[in-house]
Short mmCIF file of C-alpha atoms in Angstrom, two decimals:
data_model
loop_
_atom_site.label_atom_id
_atom_site.label_comp_id
_atom_site.label_asym_id
_atom_site.label_seq_id
_atom_site.Cartn_x
_atom_site.Cartn_y
_atom_site.Cartn_z
CA LEU A 1 -23.21 18.72 2.93
CA ASP A 2 -26.58 17.00 2.50
CA GLN A 3 -25.11 13.60 1.63
CA ALA A 4 -22.38 11.38 3.00
CA GLY A 5 -18.87 11.34 1.61
CA VAL A 6 -16.52 13.56 -0.35
CA PRO A 7 -16.29 13.85 -4.15
CA LEU A 8 -13.18 12.86 -6.08
CA VAL A 9 -12.65 14.98 -9.20
CA THR A 10 -10.45 13.46 -11.90
CA ALA A 11 -8.76 16.02 -14.16
CA HIS A 12 -7.48 15.27 -17.67
CA LEU A 13 -5.78 17.91 -19.83
CA SER A 14 -6.40 17.75 -23.57
CA CYS A 15 -4.69 20.07 -26.04
CA ALA A 16 -5.77 18.42 -29.27
CA GLY A 17 -6.41 20.76 -32.17
CA GLY A 18 -4.57 23.63 -30.55
CA SER A 19 -7.22 24.39 -27.93
CA ALA A 20 -6.70 23.54 -24.27
CA GLN A 21 -9.52 21.77 -22.47
CA LEU A 22 -9.77 20.29 -19.02
CA GLN A 23 -11.97 17.23 -18.90
CA LEU A 24 -13.45 16.71 -15.44
CA SER A 25 -15.27 13.72 -14.01
CA GLN A 26 -16.60 13.04 -10.54
CA ARG A 27 -17.26 10.05 -8.30
CA ARG A 28 -17.31 9.51 -4.59
CA PHE A 29 -13.91 9.21 -2.93
CA LEU A 30 -13.86 5.74 -1.38
CA PRO A 31 -10.89 4.55 0.68
CA ARG A 32 -9.70 1.03 -0.04
CA GLY A 33 -12.15 -1.51 1.39
CA SER A 34 -15.07 0.91 1.68
CA ALA A 35 -18.51 -0.46 0.89
CA GLY A 36 -19.93 2.96 0.00
CA SER A 37 -21.50 3.74 -3.34
CA ALA A 38 -19.29 5.39 -5.97
CA ASP A 39 -22.32 6.52 -7.99
CA GLN A 40 -23.17 9.61 -5.97
CA LEU A 41 -23.13 12.98 -7.70
CA TRP A 42 -22.55 16.45 -6.31
CA ASP A 43 -22.96 19.99 -7.58
CA ILE A 44 -19.27 20.91 -7.34
CA PRO A 45 -17.93 24.43 -7.88
CA VAL A 46 -14.53 23.71 -9.47
CA CYS A 47 -11.98 26.49 -9.96
CA VAL A 48 -8.64 25.87 -11.68
CA ARG A 49 -5.45 27.90 -12.02
CA TYR A 50 -2.83 27.68 -14.76
CA PRO A 51 -0.16 29.77 -16.52
CA THR A 52 -1.56 31.65 -19.51
CA GLY A 53 1.78 32.28 -21.23
CA ASN A 54 1.00 35.99 -21.10
CA ASN A 55 3.53 37.99 -19.04
CA ASN A 56 3.72 35.33 -16.34
CA LYS A 57 0.07 35.90 -15.49
CA ASP A 58 -1.95 32.96 -14.23
CA GLY A 59 -5.40 32.24 -15.55
CA ARG A 60 -8.26 31.28 -13.30
CA GLN A 61 -11.51 29.75 -14.46
CA CYS A 62 -14.45 28.18 -12.69
CA THR A 63 -17.30 25.89 -13.59
CA LEU A 64 -20.10 24.06 -11.82
CA VAL A 65 -19.81 20.32 -12.29
CA THR A 66 -23.30 18.86 -11.86
CA SER A 67 -23.05 15.66 -13.88
CA LYS A 68 -20.65 12.74 -14.02
CA ALA A 69 -18.44 14.50 -16.58
CA ALA A 70 -17.85 18.06 -17.73
CA THR A 71 -15.43 19.97 -19.97
CA LEU A 72 -13.84 23.32 -19.15
CA ARG A 73 -12.30 25.25 -22.05
CA LEU A 74 -9.14 27.04 -20.89
CA ASP A 75 -9.82 30.21 -22.84
CA GLN A 76 -7.05 32.23 -21.20
CA ALA A 77 -4.27 29.83 -22.23
CA LYS A 78 -1.92 30.45 -25.12
CA GLY A 79 -1.29 26.93 -26.30
CA CYS A 80 -1.12 24.03 -23.86
CA PRO A 81 -0.54 25.14 -20.23
CA ALA A 82 2.63 23.85 -18.59
CA TRP A 83 0.59 22.87 -15.53
CA ILE A 84 -2.91 23.09 -14.09
CA TYR A 85 -3.87 23.14 -10.43
CA ALA A 86 -7.44 21.87 -10.31
CA ASN A 87 -8.45 23.36 -6.96
CA ALA A 88 -7.48 27.02 -7.05
CA ASP A 89 -6.68 28.41 -3.58
CA ALA A 90 -7.59 24.95 -2.23
CA ALA A 91 -11.06 26.42 -1.78
CA GLY A 92 -13.08 23.51 -3.18
CA TYR A 93 -14.49 20.70 -1.05
CA TYR A 94 -13.22 17.80 -3.14
CA ARG A 95 -10.18 15.59 -3.70
CA VAL A 96 -8.33 15.80 -7.01
CA LEU A 97 -6.89 12.89 -9.00
CA TYR A 98 -4.63 14.15 -11.81
CA ASP A 99 -4.53 12.04 -14.96
CA GLY A 100 -1.38 11.24 -16.90
CA ASP A 101 1.62 13.46 -16.18
CA MET A 102 -0.40 16.39 -14.81
CA LEU A 103 0.84 15.84 -11.25
CA SER A 104 4.49 15.65 -12.29
CA SER A 105 4.01 18.86 -14.28
CA ILE A 106 2.81 20.64 -11.15
CA LEU A 107 5.70 19.26 -9.12
CA LYS A 108 8.33 20.55 -11.55
CA ASP A 109 7.92 23.86 -9.75
CA GLU A 110 5.51 23.41 -6.86
CA LYS A 111 6.65 26.76 -5.44
CA THR A 112 4.32 28.39 -7.98
CA LEU A 113 1.47 27.14 -5.80
CA ALA A 114 0.20 29.27 -2.93
CA LEU A 115 0.61 27.86 0.59
CA PRO A 116 -3.01 26.61 0.85
CA GLU A 117 -2.60 24.95 -2.53
CA ARG A 118 0.59 23.17 -1.49
CA VAL A 119 -1.10 21.96 1.68
CA GLY A 120 -4.11 20.83 -0.35
CA LEU A 121 -1.94 19.03 -2.89
CA VAL A 122 -0.08 17.08 -0.20
CA GLY A 123 -3.42 16.31 1.46
CA ASP A 124 -4.75 14.93 -1.80
CA ILE A 125 -1.66 12.76 -2.28
CA ALA A 126 -2.00 11.43 1.28
CA ALA A 127 -5.66 10.57 0.69
CA LEU A 128 -5.01 8.98 -2.70
CA THR A 129 -2.68 6.39 -1.11
CA GLN A 130 -5.86 4.87 0.34
CA GLY A 131 -6.67 3.20 -2.95
CA TYR A 132 -5.85 5.45 -5.90
CA MET A 133 -2.05 5.85 -5.81
CA PRO A 134 0.67 3.38 -4.78
CA VAL A 135 2.22 4.36 -1.45
CA GLY A 136 5.66 4.06 -3.04
CA GLU A 137 4.83 6.81 -5.51
CA ALA A 138 3.68 9.08 -2.71
CA MET A 139 6.84 8.34 -0.71
CA ALA A 140 8.92 9.34 -3.74
CA LEU A 141 7.10 12.69 -3.82
CA ALA A 142 7.45 13.42 -0.09
CA PRO A 143 10.99 14.91 -0.31
CA LYS A 144 9.52 17.68 -2.46
CA PHE A 145 7.55 18.88 0.55
CA ALA A 146 9.42 17.66 3.65
CA HIS A 147 11.88 20.57 3.48
CA ASP A 148 9.25 23.23 2.78
CA PRO A 149 9.77 26.31 4.98
CA HIS A 150 6.12 26.31 6.05
CA ARG A 151 5.00 24.21 9.00
CA GLU A 152 1.64 23.37 7.46
CA VAL A 153 3.24 21.66 4.46
CA VAL A 154 5.74 19.68 6.54
CA THR A 155 3.14 18.39 8.99
CA LYS A 156 0.83 17.44 6.12
CA THR A 157 3.71 15.49 4.55
CA LEU A 158 3.96 13.50 7.76
CA THR A 159 0.45 12.18 7.14
CA ILE A 160 1.83 10.35 4.10
CA VAL A 161 4.99 8.80 5.50
CA GLY A 162 5.17 9.39 9.25
CA ASP A 163 3.62 6.21 10.62
CA LEU A 164 4.00 3.57 7.91
CA ASP A 165 6.06 1.46 10.31
CA GLU A 166 2.99 0.94 12.47
CA HIS A 167 1.05 -1.08 9.90
CA LEU A 168 2.72 -1.38 6.51
CA VAL A 169 6.52 -1.65 6.51
CA PRO A 170 7.73 -5.25 7.05
CA GLU A 171 10.43 -5.86 9.64
CA SER A 172 13.01 -6.61 6.94
CA LEU A 173 12.59 -3.12 5.46
CA MET A 174 12.39 -1.23 8.76
CA PRO A 175 16.06 -0.08 8.70
CA LYS A 176 15.52 1.43 5.24
CA TYR A 177 12.30 3.11 6.33
CA ARG A 178 14.06 4.64 9.33
CA ARG A 179 16.84 6.00 7.13
CA TYR A 180 14.21 7.40 4.79
CA ILE A 181 12.50 9.26 7.63
CA SER A 182 15.87 10.52 8.90
CA ASP A 183 16.76 11.85 5.46
CA LEU A 184 13.49 13.78 5.33
CA PHE A 185 13.18 15.20 8.83
CA GLN A 186 16.34 14.82 10.93
CA ALA A 187 17.95 18.11 9.89
CA ARG A 188 14.79 20.06 10.78
CA ALA A 189 14.45 18.15 14.07
CA GLU A 190 18.04 18.95 15.03
CA GLN A 191 17.46 22.59 14.17
CA LEU A 192 14.39 22.76 16.42
CA GLY A 193 15.68 20.57 19.26
CA TRP A 194 13.66 19.32 22.22
CA LYS A 195 13.19 22.63 24.00
CA ALA A 196 11.61 25.92 22.98
CA ARG A 197 13.93 28.90 22.59
CA PRO A 198 13.19 32.40 23.88
CA GLY A 199 11.47 34.52 21.27
CA GLU A 200 10.85 31.75 18.74
CA ASP A 201 7.77 31.95 16.54
CA ASP A 202 4.61 29.90 16.94
CA ASP A 203 5.31 27.82 13.84
CA SER A 204 8.54 26.50 15.35
CA ARG A 205 6.79 25.67 18.60
CA LEU A 206 4.00 23.85 16.76
CA LEU A 207 6.31 22.02 14.34
CA ARG A 208 8.70 20.76 17.04
CA PRO A 209 6.57 17.89 18.41
CA ALA A 210 5.79 16.65 14.90
CA VAL A 211 9.31 16.42 13.49
CA VAL A 212 11.20 15.64 16.70
CA GLY A 213 8.60 12.99 17.53
CA VAL A 214 8.87 11.29 14.16
CA VAL A 215 12.68 11.25 14.26
CA ALA A 216 12.75 9.85 17.80
CA ASN A 217 9.90 7.35 17.52
CA HIS A 218 9.80 6.37 13.84
CA ALA A 219 13.30 7.02 12.50
CA GLU A 220 14.50 5.86 15.95
CA ASP A 221 17.61 8.02 15.72
CA PRO A 222 20.00 6.90 18.51
CA ALA A 223 20.94 10.44 19.54
CA PHE A 224 17.30 11.50 19.87
CA ILE A 225 16.49 8.34 21.83
CA GLU A 226 19.28 9.03 24.32
CA GLN A 227 18.08 12.61 24.71
CA ALA A 228 14.55 11.33 25.28
CA LYS A 229 15.75 8.98 28.03
CA LYS A 230 17.57 11.79 29.83
CA LEU A 231 14.55 14.06 29.52
CA ALA A 232 12.15 11.38 30.80
CA TRP A 233 14.20 10.73 33.90
CA ALA A 234 14.68 14.47 34.44
CA TRP A 235 10.93 15.14 34.17
CA LEU A 236 10.16 12.45 36.76
CA ASP A 237 12.20 14.55 39.20
CA ASP A 238 11.42 18.04 37.89
CA ARG A 239 8.33 19.00 35.88
CA LYS A 240 10.15 21.97 34.33
CA ALA A 241 12.73 19.73 32.67
CA VAL A 242 10.54 19.05 29.62
CA ASP A 243 8.20 21.34 27.70
CA THR A 244 4.62 20.16 28.09
CA ASP A 245 4.09 19.66 24.37
CA MET A 246 7.21 17.47 24.16
CA LEU A 247 6.49 15.23 27.14
CA SER A 248 4.60 12.55 25.23
CA ASP A 249 7.28 12.11 22.56
CA ALA A 250 10.06 12.01 25.14
CA MET A 251 8.27 9.49 27.37
CA ILE A 252 7.29 7.15 24.54
CA ALA A 253 10.78 7.18 23.00
CA ALA A 254 12.34 6.53 26.40
CA ALA A 255 9.89 3.73 27.17
CA ARG A 256 10.35 1.96 23.83
CA HIS A 257 14.04 1.65 24.62
CA GLY A 258 13.79 1.61 28.41
CA ASP A 259 14.48 -0.96 31.12
CA ARG A 260 12.57 -2.24 34.14
CA ALA A 261 13.91 0.56 36.35
CA LEU A 262 12.31 3.19 34.11
CA PHE A 263 9.08 1.18 33.94
CA ASP A 264 8.83 0.97 37.72
CA ARG A 265 9.58 4.67 38.10
CA ILE A 266 6.90 5.67 35.56
CA HIS A 267 4.44 3.26 37.19
CA ALA A 268 5.05 4.75 40.63
CA GLN A 269 4.63 8.28 39.29
CA ALA A 270 1.43 7.39 37.47
CA LYS A 271 -0.15 6.06 40.66
CA LYS A 272 0.39 9.35 42.50
CA GLU A 273 -0.03 11.70 39.54
CA THR A 274 -2.83 14.20 40.07
CA ASP A 275 -2.74 15.87 36.63
CA GLU A 276 -5.01 13.83 34.36
CA VAL A 277 -3.19 14.72 31.14
CA ALA A 278 0.22 13.86 32.57
CA ARG A 279 -1.17 10.62 34.01
CA GLY A 280 -2.52 9.68 30.60
CA THR A 281 0.90 10.26 29.06
CA LEU A 282 2.53 8.05 31.68
CA LEU A 283 0.04 5.25 31.10
CA VAL A 284 0.67 5.32 27.36
CA ALA A 285 4.37 5.10 28.13
CA LEU A 286 3.77 2.03 30.30
CA GLY A 287 2.32 0.29 27.26
CA SER A 288 5.20 1.36 25.00
CA PHE A 289 7.99 -0.78 26.47
CA ARG A 290 9.19 -3.58 24.21
CA ASP A 291 10.72 -6.06 26.62
CA PRO A 292 8.27 -9.03 26.79
CA GLU A 293 8.65 -9.39 30.56
CA ILE A 294 7.95 -5.71 31.11
CA LEU A 295 4.90 -5.95 28.86
CA LYS A 296 3.52 -8.73 31.05
CA ALA A 297 3.74 -6.37 34.02
CA ALA A 298 2.01 -3.67 31.98
CA GLN A 299 -0.82 -6.02 31.04
CA ALA A 300 -1.31 -6.88 34.70
CA ILE A 301 -1.87 -3.20 35.44
CA VAL A 302 -4.65 -3.10 32.83
CA LEU A 303 -6.43 -5.97 34.61
CA SER A 304 -6.00 -4.43 38.06
CA ASP A 305 -8.01 -1.68 39.73
CA GLU A 306 -5.07 0.70 40.12
CA PHE A 307 -6.56 3.06 37.55
CA GLN A 308 -10.00 3.62 36.11
CA GLY A 309 -10.66 1.45 33.08
CA ARG A 310 -11.08 4.44 30.79
CA GLU A 311 -7.47 5.36 31.61
CA SER A 312 -5.71 2.01 31.86
CA ILE A 313 -7.08 0.95 28.47
CA SER A 314 -4.44 3.25 26.94
CA ILE A 315 -1.78 0.84 28.20
CA LEU A 316 -3.39 -1.95 26.19
#
């Protein structure tokens, strides 16, 4: 904690000579384009987990990596371990870059990983796309985790693939990207729906905005867009028509595919809205329309004194 940045630990498994060793090296994790120094060193407590080949028991070993490179002998392994997870319990404050086929070995049966480890693994993959792993490779791995029963894994998967259309996917590939997102998340979004059900658990309530939002606003599923339009109009007449945590997704999806009538109605509501959070949602929606003529009207609002600048900037 006494220096900037986060360490990146590279793990390489060597089983030469019949003994298993994990070769570790460290450098600073630097996202693509960063001007930071890669030469920093940390004192990193590294714990690893792997199958020992002894009655399905997993081995766990730890070491303190204080130099640029270190070697950890896997003394509990019988032969070469089928896989190694290099951040046991996801307790270490570092990113992991697996060398060779180590990552694919883990993913052959990722269910062997505990929930924090699966979340940590997806988090590492998401981070590595910033300069250490091609995004396409990460996208190919996402289906492994998108259907996980645990909310934490699914929402972490969204950090890899959920918003690539905003800055990376060219227009010519957008239809394929939308189908890709639908394949990953539409079934779960349909299962959850737009509205909370009596007696549902907290995980369902927390997951709903993430998966429904990505299907409506990134996969742009026609059925979800139509539902969003109906909900947006209904909310403008009755605040109980839409759950609070779903309002933003519904409004943005409706606005992206809305007409001037909806724009004027949202504009009128924003001007008289007394709830600051709801007003902020409405202003974001005003900036989400796609019709060029409507966008001109939205830009005019930014330059007017209808709203405080700190609020109207969200339109821009």
